[in-house]
Tab-separated table of C-alpha atoms in Angstrom:
chain	number	residue	atom	x	y	z
D	1	UNK	CA	0.000	0.000	0.000
D	2	UNK	CA	1.316	3.424	-0.877
D	3	UNK	CA	0.741	6.761	0.730
D	4	UNK	CA	-2.047	8.904	-0.655
D	5	UNK	CA	-1.028	12.345	-1.931
D	6	UNK	CA	-4.233	13.893	-0.634
D	7	UNK	CA	-3.003	13.301	2.891
D	8	UNK	CA	-1.361	16.676	3.314
D	9	UNK	CA	-0.266	18.468	6.410
D	10	UNK	CA	-3.897	18.744	7.404
D	11	UNK	CA	-3.375	15.296	8.851
D	12	UNK	CA	-1.194	16.900	11.451
D	13	UNK	CA	-3.970	19.080	12.805
D	14	UNK	CA	-4.671	16.847	15.774
D	15	UNK	CA	-7.394	18.064	18.113
D	16	UNK	CA	-6.445	18.559	21.724
D	17	UNK	CA	-10.072	18.525	22.758
D	18	UNK	CA	-9.278	15.552	24.984
D	19	UNK	CA	-8.037	18.066	27.544
D	20	UNK	CA	-11.604	18.585	28.670
D	21	UNK	CA	-11.700	14.985	29.865
D	22	UNK	CA	-9.524	15.944	32.796
D	23	UNK	CA	-12.441	17.568	34.627
D	24	UNK	CA	-12.555	16.157	38.172
D	25	UNK	CA	-14.692	14.797	39.741
D	26	UNK	CA	-33.116	-11.075	25.641
D	27	UNK	CA	-35.918	-8.743	25.355
D	28	UNK	CA	-36.543	-6.879	28.492
D	29	UNK	CA	-35.011	-9.470	30.744
D	30	UNK	CA	-38.378	-11.063	31.519
D	31	UNK	CA	-38.480	-14.823	30.885
D	32	UNK	CA	-41.726	-14.737	28.910
D	33	UNK	CA	-41.049	-11.582	26.882
D	34	UNK	CA	-40.914	-11.764	23.083
D	35	UNK	CA	-37.648	-10.399	21.696
D	36	UNK	CA	-37.827	-7.725	19.062
D	37	UNK	CA	-36.250	-8.004	15.632
D	38	UNK	CA	-33.942	-5.157	14.628
D	39	UNK	CA	-34.792	-4.160	11.069
D	40	UNK	CA	-36.152	-7.644	10.339
D	41	UNK	CA	-32.611	-8.928	10.607
D	42	UNK	CA	-30.625	-11.540	12.464
D	43	UNK	CA	-27.315	-11.282	14.322
D	44	UNK	CA	-24.252	-11.934	12.197
D	45	UNK	CA	-22.124	-15.059	12.572
D	46	UNK	CA	-20.099	-13.634	15.460
D	47	UNK	CA	-22.621	-11.021	16.598
D	48	UNK	CA	-19.704	-8.606	16.422
D	49	UNK	CA	-18.515	-5.622	14.424
D	50	UNK	CA	-16.176	-8.021	12.611
D	51	UNK	CA	-19.221	-9.454	10.798
D	52	UNK	CA	-18.907	-6.344	8.611
D	53	UNK	CA	-16.453	-7.209	5.810
D	54	UNK	CA	-13.216	-5.257	6.078
D	55	UNK	CA	-13.279	-4.802	9.860
D	56	UNK	CA	-10.686	-6.248	12.238
D	57	UNK	CA	-10.320	-5.670	15.982
D	58	UNK	CA	-7.221	-5.784	18.185
D	59	UNK	CA	-7.070	-5.266	21.951
D	60	UNK	CA	-4.432	-5.012	24.662
D	61	UNK	CA	-4.877	-4.405	28.374
D	62	UNK	CA	-3.352	-4.800	31.789
D	63	UNK	CA	-5.057	-5.521	35.103
D	64	UNK	CA	-1.794	-5.987	36.986
D	65	UNK	CA	-1.438	-3.369	39.743
D	66	UNK	CA	-1.094	-0.472	39.369
D	67	UNK	CA	-2.699	-0.868	35.922
D	68	UNK	CA	-6.381	-1.142	35.109
D	69	UNK	CA	-6.606	0.140	31.566
D	70	UNK	CA	-6.287	-0.874	27.943
D	71	UNK	CA	-6.685	-0.022	24.276
D	72	UNK	CA	-8.823	-1.239	21.377
D	73	UNK	CA	-8.212	-0.654	17.669
D	74	UNK	CA	-10.647	-1.113	14.818
D	75	UNK	CA	-8.400	-1.815	11.833
D	76	UNK	CA	-9.867	-0.951	8.421
D	77	UNK	CA	-7.333	-2.097	5.795
D	78	UNK	CA	-9.651	-1.168	2.911
D	79	UNK	CA	-9.379	2.542	3.821
D	80	UNK	CA	-13.160	3.117	3.981
D	81	UNK	CA	-14.810	6.497	4.194
D	82	UNK	CA	-15.561	7.408	7.796
D	83	UNK	CA	-17.632	9.841	9.827
D	84	UNK	CA	-17.964	10.928	13.437
D	85	UNK	CA	-20.562	12.414	15.767
D	86	UNK	CA	-19.615	13.970	19.123
D	87	UNK	CA	-22.417	14.543	21.631
D	88	UNK	CA	-20.691	14.592	25.003
D	89	UNK	CA	-19.642	17.840	26.636
D	90	UNK	CA	-16.087	16.700	27.473
D	91	UNK	CA	-14.762	14.846	24.421
D	92	UNK	CA	-11.244	13.545	24.045
D	93	UNK	CA	-10.607	13.015	20.331
D	94	UNK	CA	-8.127	13.533	17.516
D	95	UNK	CA	-8.352	13.756	13.702
D	96	UNK	CA	-12.127	14.216	13.901
D	97	UNK	CA	-12.096	17.302	11.660
D	98	UNK	CA	-10.595	15.250	8.839
D	99	UNK	CA	-13.788	13.164	8.776
D	100	UNK	CA	-16.081	16.123	8.138
D	101	UNK	CA	-18.035	16.010	4.862
D	102	UNK	CA	-16.582	19.462	4.178
D	103	UNK	CA	-13.004	18.150	4.258
D	104	UNK	CA	-10.833	15.780	2.237
D	105	UNK	CA	-11.633	12.568	4.159
D	106	UNK	CA	-9.242	10.351	2.157
D	107	UNK	CA	-10.205	7.148	3.966
D	108	UNK	CA	-9.452	5.754	7.403
D	109	UNK	CA	-6.717	3.219	8.144
D	110	UNK	CA	-7.796	2.478	11.716
D	111	UNK	CA	-9.778	3.929	14.602
D	112	UNK	CA	-8.395	3.918	18.139
D	113	UNK	CA	-10.498	3.654	21.289
D	114	UNK	CA	-8.400	3.803	24.438
D	115	UNK	CA	-8.107	4.461	28.122
D	116	UNK	CA	-5.671	6.985	29.527
D	117	UNK	CA	-7.621	10.209	28.966
D	118	UNK	CA	-5.516	12.742	27.015
D	119	UNK	CA	-2.420	10.593	27.482
D	120	UNK	CA	-4.157	7.930	25.436
D	121	UNK	CA	-3.400	9.906	22.299
D	122	UNK	CA	-0.008	8.161	22.406
D	123	UNK	CA	-1.852	4.970	21.476
D	124	UNK	CA	-2.884	6.542	18.181
D	125	UNK	CA	0.745	7.294	17.408
D	126	UNK	CA	1.631	3.664	18.072
D	127	UNK	CA	-1.062	2.514	15.648
D	128	UNK	CA	0.277	4.942	13.043
D	129	UNK	CA	3.784	3.577	13.474
D	130	UNK	CA	2.499	0.049	12.884
D	131	UNK	CA	0.867	1.182	9.641
D	132	UNK	CA	4.072	2.900	8.573
D	133	UNK	CA	6.163	-0.186	9.350
D	134	UNK	CA	3.834	-2.854	7.994
D	135	UNK	CA	1.817	-1.111	5.274
D	136	UNK	CA	4.294	1.579	4.186
D	137	UNK	CA	1.737	4.355	4.667
D	138	UNK	CA	3.555	7.666	4.966
D	139	UNK	CA	0.694	9.620	6.547
D	140	UNK	CA	-1.677	7.181	8.264
D	141	UNK	CA	-5.187	8.404	9.021
D	142	UNK	CA	-5.980	7.058	12.488
D	143	UNK	CA	-8.662	9.050	14.335
D	144	UNK	CA	-9.482	8.112	17.875
D	145	UNK	CA	-11.112	8.855	21.189
D	146	UNK	CA	-10.307	8.297	24.847
D	147	UNK	CA	-12.116	7.476	28.060
D	148	UNK	CA	-11.224	8.738	31.504
D	149	UNK	CA	-9.911	5.796	33.527
D	150	UNK	CA	-6.911	7.536	35.088
D	151	UNK	CA	-5.909	6.098	38.447
D	152	UNK	CA	-8.447	3.279	38.600
D	153	UNK	CA	-5.654	0.757	38.948
D	154	UNK	CA	-3.986	2.759	41.685
D	155	UNK	CA	-1.504	5.005	39.860
D	156	UNK	CA	-2.332	8.030	37.705
D	157	UNK	CA	0.705	7.266	35.529
D	158	UNK	CA	-0.230	3.655	34.842
D	159	UNK	CA	-1.766	4.313	31.442
D	160	UNK	CA	-1.501	3.079	27.838
D	161	UNK	CA	1.459	4.196	25.739
D	162	UNK	CA	2.319	4.133	22.042
D	163	UNK	CA	3.505	0.533	22.314
D	164	UNK	CA	-0.021	-0.507	23.280
D	165	UNK	CA	-1.361	0.868	20.006
D	166	UNK	CA	1.347	-0.950	18.077
D	167	UNK	CA	0.582	-4.247	19.825
D	168	UNK	CA	-3.169	-3.801	19.365
D	169	UNK	CA	-2.652	-3.399	15.623
D	170	UNK	CA	-0.481	-6.521	15.641
D	171	UNK	CA	-3.331	-8.380	17.341
D	172	UNK	CA	-6.093	-7.108	15.029
D	173	UNK	CA	-8.100	-9.869	13.377
D	174	UNK	CA	-11.553	-10.825	12.221
D	175	UNK	CA	-13.809	-13.356	13.904
D	176	UNK	CA	-15.015	-13.332	17.529
D	177	UNK	CA	-14.303	-10.223	19.576
D	178	UNK	CA	-13.520	-10.441	23.284
D	179	UNK	CA	-15.876	-8.390	25.406
D	180	UNK	CA	-16.104	-7.083	28.924
D	181	UNK	CA	-13.045	-6.142	30.969
D	182	UNK	CA	-10.680	-6.090	28.013
D	183	UNK	CA	-9.091	-3.506	25.732
D	184	UNK	CA	-10.263	0.044	26.240
D	185	UNK	CA	-12.982	-1.246	28.566
D	186	UNK	CA	-10.561	-2.642	31.137
D	187	UNK	CA	-10.868	0.347	33.460
D	188	UNK	CA	-14.344	1.446	32.380
D	189	UNK	CA	-17.140	1.995	34.914
D	190	UNK	CA	-20.723	3.234	34.784
D	191	UNK	CA	-23.297	4.967	36.960
D	192	UNK	CA	-20.855	7.141	38.911
D	193	UNK	CA	-18.554	4.156	39.248
D	194	UNK	CA	-21.150	1.927	40.886
D	195	UNK	CA	-20.908	-0.794	38.204
D	196	UNK	CA	-18.097	-2.110	36.031
D	197	UNK	CA	-18.319	-1.153	32.362
D	198	UNK	CA	-16.391	-2.613	29.462
D	199	UNK	CA	-16.209	-3.427	25.764
D	200	UNK	CA	-19.293	-4.728	23.972
D	201	UNK	CA	-20.119	-5.573	20.377
D	202	UNK	CA	-23.072	-6.721	18.284
D	203	UNK	CA	-24.180	-6.989	14.671
D	204	UNK	CA	-27.253	-7.472	12.501
D	205	UNK	CA	-27.723	-8.706	8.954
D	206	UNK	CA	-30.723	-6.973	7.424
D	207	UNK	CA	-33.149	-8.641	5.042
D	208	UNK	CA	-31.398	-7.177	1.997
D	209	UNK	CA	-28.031	-8.605	3.091
D	210	UNK	CA	-26.599	-5.359	4.454
D	211	UNK	CA	-24.580	-5.930	7.625
D	212	UNK	CA	-24.363	-3.372	10.432
D	213	UNK	CA	-22.047	-3.791	13.413
D	214	UNK	CA	-21.085	-1.847	16.507
D	215	UNK	CA	-18.320	-1.871	19.097
D	216	UNK	CA	-18.597	0.247	22.239
D	217	UNK	CA	-16.547	1.116	25.314
D	218	UNK	CA	-19.071	1.762	28.100
D	219	UNK	CA	-17.688	4.231	30.640
D	220	UNK	CA	-20.733	6.356	31.355
D	221	UNK	CA	-21.714	8.841	34.012
D	222	UNK	CA	-25.247	7.575	33.471
D	223	UNK	CA	-26.561	4.134	34.299
D	224	UNK	CA	-27.282	1.277	31.908
D	225	UNK	CA	-29.681	-0.166	34.511
D	226	UNK	CA	-33.368	0.692	34.807
D	227	UNK	CA	-33.879	1.749	38.460
D	228	UNK	CA	-37.442	0.397	38.475
D	229	UNK	CA	-36.400	-3.255	38.202
D	230	UNK	CA	-32.590	-3.289	37.695
D	231	UNK	CA	-32.815	-4.707	34.171
D	232	UNK	CA	-30.509	-3.513	31.390
D	233	UNK	CA	-32.004	-0.915	29.076
D	234	UNK	CA	-30.099	-2.238	26.058
D	235	UNK	CA	-31.361	-5.798	26.431
D	236	UNK	CA	-34.828	-4.661	25.330
D	237	UNK	CA	-33.598	-4.702	21.734
D	238	UNK	CA	-32.197	-8.219	21.787
D	239	UNK	CA	-32.776	-10.265	18.626
D	240	UNK	CA	-34.149	-13.764	18.938
D	241	UNK	CA	-32.369	-15.622	21.754
D	242	UNK	CA	-29.498	-13.135	21.936
D	243	UNK	CA	-30.010	-12.597	25.653
D	244	UNK	CA	-31.451	-16.030	26.380
D	245	UNK	CA	-31.378	-16.786	30.078
D	246	UNK	CA	-31.176	-13.164	31.202
D	247	UNK	CA	-33.724	-12.521	33.946
D	248	UNK	CA	-35.075	-9.626	35.942
D	249	UNK	CA	-33.049	-9.447	39.169
D	250	UNK	CA	-34.733	-10.547	42.355
D	251	UNK	CA	-36.420	-7.852	44.402
D	252	UNK	CA	-33.919	-8.375	47.214
D	253	UNK	CA	-30.980	-7.623	44.886
D	254	UNK	CA	-32.550	-4.591	43.262
D	255	UNK	CA	-31.470	-1.887	45.668
D	256	UNK	CA	-30.008	1.567	45.001
D	257	UNK	CA	-26.203	1.649	44.838
D	258	UNK	CA	-23.943	4.652	45.072
D	259	UNK	CA	-20.790	5.265	43.080
D	260	UNK	CA	-17.709	7.388	43.673
D	261	UNK	CA	-16.385	8.137	40.173
D	262	UNK	CA	-18.391	11.230	39.301
D	263	UNK	CA	-17.323	13.398	36.379
D	264	UNK	CA	-14.781	10.872	35.065
D	265	UNK	CA	-16.535	9.235	32.195
D	266	UNK	CA	-17.115	8.999	28.402
D	267	UNK	CA	-18.604	6.291	26.202
D	268	UNK	CA	-16.971	5.838	22.794
D	269	UNK	CA	-17.944	3.599	19.906
D	270	UNK	CA	-17.541	2.595	16.275
D	271	UNK	CA	-20.440	1.576	14.040
D	272	UNK	CA	-19.810	0.018	10.641
D	273	UNK	CA	-21.809	-1.160	7.652
D	274	UNK	CA	-21.152	-3.256	4.578
D	275	UNK	CA	-23.039	-0.679	2.498
D	276	UNK	CA	-21.251	1.868	0.326
D	277	UNK	CA	-21.858	5.469	1.363
D	278	UNK	CA	-20.768	8.991	0.629
D	279	UNK	CA	-19.136	10.847	3.498
D	280	UNK	CA	-22.226	12.824	4.480
D	281	UNK	CA	-24.292	9.635	4.622
D	282	UNK	CA	-21.809	7.737	6.762
D	283	UNK	CA	-21.572	10.744	9.070
D	284	UNK	CA	-25.343	10.703	9.391
D	285	UNK	CA	-25.123	7.030	10.405
D	286	UNK	CA	-22.913	8.049	13.338
D	287	UNK	CA	-25.493	10.666	14.303
D	288	UNK	CA	-28.295	8.099	14.210
D	289	UNK	CA	-26.227	5.644	16.251
D	290	UNK	CA	-25.966	8.134	19.116
D	291	UNK	CA	-29.646	7.412	19.764
D	292	UNK	CA	-28.546	3.891	20.611
D	293	UNK	CA	-26.441	5.236	23.453
D	294	UNK	CA	-29.311	7.377	24.693
D	295	UNK	CA	-31.601	4.335	24.787
D	296	UNK	CA	-29.061	2.142	26.584
D	297	UNK	CA	-27.987	4.547	29.353
D	298	UNK	CA	-29.528	7.373	31.309
D	299	UNK	CA	-28.478	10.119	31.247
D	300	UNK	CA	-26.336	10.180	28.113
D	301	UNK	CA	-24.337	12.956	26.435
D	302	UNK	CA	-23.788	14.907	29.643
D	303	UNK	CA	-21.291	17.711	30.198
D	304	UNK	CA	-19.050	15.227	31.990
D	305	UNK	CA	-19.155	12.599	29.228
D	306	UNK	CA	-17.280	12.819	25.950
D	307	UNK	CA	-19.667	10.517	24.079
D	308	UNK	CA	-18.255	10.008	20.576
D	309	UNK	CA	-19.342	7.623	17.811
D	310	UNK	CA	-17.253	6.914	14.717
D	311	UNK	CA	-18.783	5.341	11.627
D	312	UNK	CA	-17.357	3.538	8.606
D	313	UNK	CA	-18.887	2.179	5.392
D	314	UNK	CA	-16.776	-0.584	3.873
D	315	UNK	CA	-18.822	-1.378	0.777
D	316	UNK	CA	-17.890	-0.773	-2.835
D	317	UNK	CA	-20.020	0.219	-5.794
D	318	UNK	CA	-22.503	3.072	-6.019
D	319	UNK	CA	-22.428	5.167	-2.872
D	320	UNK	CA	-25.632	5.890	-1.004
D	321	UNK	CA	-26.110	9.641	-0.678
D	322	UNK	CA	-28.180	11.869	1.575
D	323	UNK	CA	-29.313	14.023	-1.374
D	324	UNK	CA	-30.661	11.102	-3.406
D	325	UNK	CA	-34.331	10.476	-2.605
D	326	UNK	CA	-34.043	6.933	-3.892
D	327	UNK	CA	-31.479	6.196	-1.164
D	328	UNK	CA	-33.545	7.558	1.724
D	329	UNK	CA	-35.252	4.268	2.681
D	330	UNK	CA	-31.963	2.347	2.743
D	331	UNK	CA	-30.199	5.035	4.749
D	332	UNK	CA	-33.062	5.156	7.246
D	333	UNK	CA	-32.917	1.375	7.737
D	334	UNK	CA	-29.161	1.382	8.194
D	335	UNK	CA	-29.254	4.305	10.631
D	336	UNK	CA	-31.965	2.649	12.710
D	337	UNK	CA	-30.029	-0.626	12.701
D	338	UNK	CA	-26.863	1.182	13.816
D	339	UNK	CA	-28.708	2.682	16.793
D	340	UNK	CA	-30.305	-0.623	17.802
D	341	UNK	CA	-27.062	-2.536	17.371
D	342	UNK	CA	-25.169	-0.028	19.503
D	343	UNK	CA	-27.777	-0.391	22.274
D	344	UNK	CA	-27.362	-4.169	22.154
D	345	UNK	CA	-23.580	-3.802	22.274
D	346	UNK	CA	-23.908	-1.744	25.468
D	347	UNK	CA	-25.885	-4.567	27.080
D	348	UNK	CA	-23.271	-7.117	26.005
D	349	UNK	CA	-20.526	-4.962	27.527
D	350	UNK	CA	-22.302	-4.943	30.868
D	351	UNK	CA	-23.015	-8.681	30.862
D	352	UNK	CA	-19.496	-9.666	29.814
D	353	UNK	CA	-17.732	-7.351	32.266
D	354	UNK	CA	-16.004	-8.929	35.242
D	355	UNK	CA	-15.454	-7.255	38.595
D	356	UNK	CA	-12.147	-5.463	39.071
D	357	UNK	CA	-10.793	-3.760	42.183
D	358	UNK	CA	-13.745	-2.166	43.982
D	359	UNK	CA	-15.864	-2.069	40.812
D	360	UNK	CA	-18.451	-4.858	40.752
D	361	UNK	CA	-19.889	-6.166	37.502
D	362	UNK	CA	-23.578	-6.261	36.689
D	363	UNK	CA	-23.670	-10.042	37.040
D	364	UNK	CA	-21.914	-9.963	40.413
D	365	UNK	CA	-24.255	-7.238	41.640
D	366	UNK	CA	-27.399	-8.972	40.365
D	367	UNK	CA	-26.477	-12.669	40.302
D	368	UNK	CA	-30.057	-13.843	39.923
D	369	UNK	CA	-30.287	-11.973	36.605
D	370	UNK	CA	-27.287	-13.768	35.128
D	371	UNK	CA	-27.573	-17.225	36.690
D	372	UNK	CA	-28.997	-18.779	33.528
D	373	UNK	CA	-27.022	-16.868	30.912
D	374	UNK	CA	-25.257	-18.871	28.264
D	375	UNK	CA	-21.676	-19.524	29.324
D	376	UNK	CA	-20.266	-17.910	26.190
D	377	UNK	CA	-22.130	-14.689	26.989
D	378	UNK	CA	-20.607	-14.617	30.481
D	379	UNK	CA	-17.121	-15.092	28.977
D	380	UNK	CA	-17.716	-12.307	26.511
D	381	UNK	CA	-17.427	-14.422	23.369
D	382	UNK	CA	-20.521	-13.160	21.616
D	383	UNK	CA	-23.992	-14.601	21.303
């Protein structure tokens, strides 16, 4: 692969907006409920973002004291067009302006999701170095976003470095994606730190063969749990037997819990589709997918979250466009599927997470809800 001339010095205009992150501070889980179908589709083979052709995922992490952090890369070797939507009030991102429909947007080589707050930008550099070494790309386009997990392992300086991005790229592959307390979700928490967050993924194949996938790092100020009955909001959108065995927690377990990690948050995600899209259309898919976060956690998009969703369209052929009326139905279906799939991915992140340090997982907090879950779901190997 050769470098692309269009990648000019604009690629060096890296946003330092991550600085704001340093502010202190199956169906609805009822046994007899009928699961919904997302867009009349079915989960992909792995129920993961890697069901979308041209998507690979690599993850590295450390839970050894004083570390509790990690990094996730979504490797896109086909250089697909990408978009981004930022809704949180304290985002930590870089290269987002390159993805604007008003700018060059030459194609994305990889997307980095990482712990470490602003220091996590080093991980993006490591991913770029891997692309330079292995793919001979002179100016790699590697946008990314960070979560605030500083100090959760015990040391503010125990955070990902450039070598983590390099190793994550080395590890990137298709197939099943590990979920839970892995990668960028290793130090993630939710609901003011009252529950362990993590990495989650899901996919859907629509009736016309289009595949939509999502990968999320759940590290939210808000809660993914409905306070009325302690079920997971995102599980309402499960397809078929995706959340088979998940139950409403017992009344004795469903009690209010208090967290201690206020104002140190951010949920970040990537949604992808096998469709071919123009830049404005793929950007709109990221916008639609943000609704999936809002349905799966409450509140979402707060001043103390940096909620950011990247989007990629890996297909070839005629590109779907926002200004083509004939494309409107397809774009609406794909956008709705992206939102639903992202909600489902949030639920998978919570179910696959394992307790770490003082942060208890959903399944350890509400054991009656998870007692009958499929073993592979508990291990975070997909549905």
